mmCIF file of C-alpha atoms in Angstrom:
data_model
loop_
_atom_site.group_PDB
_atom_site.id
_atom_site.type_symbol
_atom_site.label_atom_id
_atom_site.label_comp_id
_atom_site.label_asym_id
_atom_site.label_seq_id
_atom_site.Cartn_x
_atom_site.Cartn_y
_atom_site.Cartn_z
ATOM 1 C CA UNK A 1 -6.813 -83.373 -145.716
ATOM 2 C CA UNK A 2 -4.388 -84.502 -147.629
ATOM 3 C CA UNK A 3 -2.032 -87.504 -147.837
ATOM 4 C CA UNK A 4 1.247 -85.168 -148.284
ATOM 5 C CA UNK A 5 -0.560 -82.267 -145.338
ATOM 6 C CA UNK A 6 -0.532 -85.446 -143.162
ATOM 7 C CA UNK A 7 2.835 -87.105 -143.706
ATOM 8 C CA UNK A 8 4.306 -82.955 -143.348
ATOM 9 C CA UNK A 9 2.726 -83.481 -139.795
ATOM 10 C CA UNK A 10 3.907 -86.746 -138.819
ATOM 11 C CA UNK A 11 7.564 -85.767 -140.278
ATOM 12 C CA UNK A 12 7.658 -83.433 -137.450
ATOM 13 C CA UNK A 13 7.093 -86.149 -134.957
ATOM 14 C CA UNK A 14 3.498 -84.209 -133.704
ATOM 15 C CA UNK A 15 1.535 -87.669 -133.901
ATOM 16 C CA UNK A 16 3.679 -89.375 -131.687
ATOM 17 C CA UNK A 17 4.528 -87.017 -128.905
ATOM 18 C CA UNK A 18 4.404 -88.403 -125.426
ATOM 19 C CA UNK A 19 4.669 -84.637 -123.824
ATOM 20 C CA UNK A 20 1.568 -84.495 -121.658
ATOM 21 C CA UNK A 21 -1.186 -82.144 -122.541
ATOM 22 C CA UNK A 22 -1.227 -78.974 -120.035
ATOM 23 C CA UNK A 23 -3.705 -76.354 -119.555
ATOM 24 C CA UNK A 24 -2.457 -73.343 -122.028
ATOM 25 C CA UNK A 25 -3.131 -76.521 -124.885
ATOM 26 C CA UNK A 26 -6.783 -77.259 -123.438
ATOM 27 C CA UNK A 27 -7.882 -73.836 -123.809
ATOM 28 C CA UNK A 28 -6.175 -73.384 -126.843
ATOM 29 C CA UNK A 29 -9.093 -76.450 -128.324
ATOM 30 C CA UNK A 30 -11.708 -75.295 -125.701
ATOM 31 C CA UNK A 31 -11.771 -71.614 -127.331
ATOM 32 C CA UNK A 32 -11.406 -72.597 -131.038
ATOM 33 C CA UNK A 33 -12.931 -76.278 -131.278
ATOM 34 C CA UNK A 34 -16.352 -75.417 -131.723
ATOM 35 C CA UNK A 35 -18.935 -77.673 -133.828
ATOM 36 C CA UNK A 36 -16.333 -80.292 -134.640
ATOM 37 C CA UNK A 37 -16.405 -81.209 -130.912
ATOM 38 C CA UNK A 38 -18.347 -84.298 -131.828
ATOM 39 C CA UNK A 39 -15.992 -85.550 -134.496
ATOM 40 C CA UNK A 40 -12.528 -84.498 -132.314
ATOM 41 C CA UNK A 41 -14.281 -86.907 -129.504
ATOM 42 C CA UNK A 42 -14.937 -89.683 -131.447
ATOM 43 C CA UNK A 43 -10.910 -88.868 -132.721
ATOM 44 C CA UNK A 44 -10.484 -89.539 -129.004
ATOM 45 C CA UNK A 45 -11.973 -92.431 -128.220
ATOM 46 C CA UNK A 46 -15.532 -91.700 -127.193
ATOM 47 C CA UNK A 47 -18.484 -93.602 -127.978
ATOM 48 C CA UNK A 48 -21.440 -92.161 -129.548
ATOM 49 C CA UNK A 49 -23.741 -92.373 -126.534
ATOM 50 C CA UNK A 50 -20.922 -90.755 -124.344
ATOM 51 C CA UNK A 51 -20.752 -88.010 -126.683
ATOM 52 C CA UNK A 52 -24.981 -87.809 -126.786
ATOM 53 C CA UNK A 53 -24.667 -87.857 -123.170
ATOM 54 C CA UNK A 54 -22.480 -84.441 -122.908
ATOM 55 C CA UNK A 55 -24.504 -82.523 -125.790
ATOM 56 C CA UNK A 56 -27.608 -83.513 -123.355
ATOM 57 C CA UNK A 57 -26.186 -82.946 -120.142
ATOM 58 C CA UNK A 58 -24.518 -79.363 -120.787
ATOM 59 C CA UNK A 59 -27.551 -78.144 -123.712
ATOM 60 C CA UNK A 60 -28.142 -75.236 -121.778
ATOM 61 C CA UNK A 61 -24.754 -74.406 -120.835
ATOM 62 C CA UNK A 62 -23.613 -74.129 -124.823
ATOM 63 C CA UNK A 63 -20.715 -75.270 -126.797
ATOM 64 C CA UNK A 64 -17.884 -74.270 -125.003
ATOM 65 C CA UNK A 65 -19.149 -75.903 -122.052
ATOM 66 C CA UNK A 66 -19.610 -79.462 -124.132
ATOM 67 C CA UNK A 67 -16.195 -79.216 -125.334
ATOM 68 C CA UNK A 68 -14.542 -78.257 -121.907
ATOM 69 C CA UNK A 69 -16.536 -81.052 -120.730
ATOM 70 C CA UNK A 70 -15.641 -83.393 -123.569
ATOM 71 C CA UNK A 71 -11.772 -82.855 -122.669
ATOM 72 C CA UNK A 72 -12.978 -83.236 -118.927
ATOM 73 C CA UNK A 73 -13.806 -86.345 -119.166
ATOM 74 C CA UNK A 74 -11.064 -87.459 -121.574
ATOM 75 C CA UNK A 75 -8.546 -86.309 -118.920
ATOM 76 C CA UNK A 76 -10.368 -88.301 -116.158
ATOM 77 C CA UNK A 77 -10.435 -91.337 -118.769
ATOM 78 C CA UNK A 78 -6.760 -90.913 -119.448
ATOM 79 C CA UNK A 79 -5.679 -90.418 -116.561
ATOM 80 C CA UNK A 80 -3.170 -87.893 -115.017
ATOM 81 C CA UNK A 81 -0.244 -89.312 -117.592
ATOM 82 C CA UNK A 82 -2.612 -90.235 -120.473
ATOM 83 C CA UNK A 83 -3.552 -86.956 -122.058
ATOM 84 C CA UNK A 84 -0.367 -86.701 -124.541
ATOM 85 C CA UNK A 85 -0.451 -84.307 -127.326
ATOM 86 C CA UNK A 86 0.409 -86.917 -130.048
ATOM 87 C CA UNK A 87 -3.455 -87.732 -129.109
ATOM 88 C CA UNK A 88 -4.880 -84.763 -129.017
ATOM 89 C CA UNK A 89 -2.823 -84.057 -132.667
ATOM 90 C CA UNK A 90 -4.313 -86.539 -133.968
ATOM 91 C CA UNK A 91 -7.750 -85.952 -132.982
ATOM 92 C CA UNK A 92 -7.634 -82.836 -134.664
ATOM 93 C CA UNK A 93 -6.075 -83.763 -137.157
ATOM 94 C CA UNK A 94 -8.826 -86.522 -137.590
ATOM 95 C CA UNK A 95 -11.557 -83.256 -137.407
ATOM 96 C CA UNK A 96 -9.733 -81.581 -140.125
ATOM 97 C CA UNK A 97 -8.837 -78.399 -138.171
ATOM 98 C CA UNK A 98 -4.890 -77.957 -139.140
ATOM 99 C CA UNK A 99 -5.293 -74.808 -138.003
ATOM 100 C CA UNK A 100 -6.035 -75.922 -134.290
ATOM 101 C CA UNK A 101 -3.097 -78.694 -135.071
ATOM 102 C CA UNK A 102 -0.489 -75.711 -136.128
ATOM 103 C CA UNK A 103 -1.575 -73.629 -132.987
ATOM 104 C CA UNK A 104 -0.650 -76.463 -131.218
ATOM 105 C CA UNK A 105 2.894 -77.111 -132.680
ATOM 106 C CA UNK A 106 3.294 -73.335 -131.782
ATOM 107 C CA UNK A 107 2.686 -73.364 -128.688
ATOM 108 C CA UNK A 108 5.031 -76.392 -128.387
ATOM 109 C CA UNK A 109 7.934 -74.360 -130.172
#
């Protein structure tokens, strides 16, 4: 990503919104995240043998199930009021999937 593709998103104030992340934006990164999952939960904080422990722990249940899981526990780590989308922007933003990041900003709109 670029330096100008990143400045266009923090223009728009995406980075630092406090709005708290609701379900429709969940599933929007549970359906489309995919093998970046990894990469978006270091973006959020996680610790490599956190994220180990979810690929482990949910191998037989798939992806979609270690992602979902992933935001899980990043909503239980957060807390009720800590999941803002500013975070979550920047997360994927830090995964390189602007496409996720634009869905998002539509859904916001």
């Amino acid at each position: 990503c670029t330096t100008d593709n990143y400045e266009k998103y923090r223009s728009m104030g995406i980075f630092d919104s406090t709005k708290l992340v609701d379900e429709q934006h969940l599933d929007l990164v549970r359906k489309n995240l995919g093998k970046q999952w990894k990469t978006c939960a270091r973006k959020l904080g996680f610790r490599n043998p956190e994220i180990d422990e979810i690929d482990h722990d949910y191998e037989r249940d798939g992806l979609r199930e270690k992602v979902y899981q992933m935001l899980h526990k990043w909503q239980m780590r957060e807390g009720i009021n800590g999941t803002k989308i500013g975070m979550l922007a920047q997360a994927l933003y830090g995964c390189q999937r602007t496409d996720l990041l634009d869905d998002l900003i539509s859904l916001l709109s």
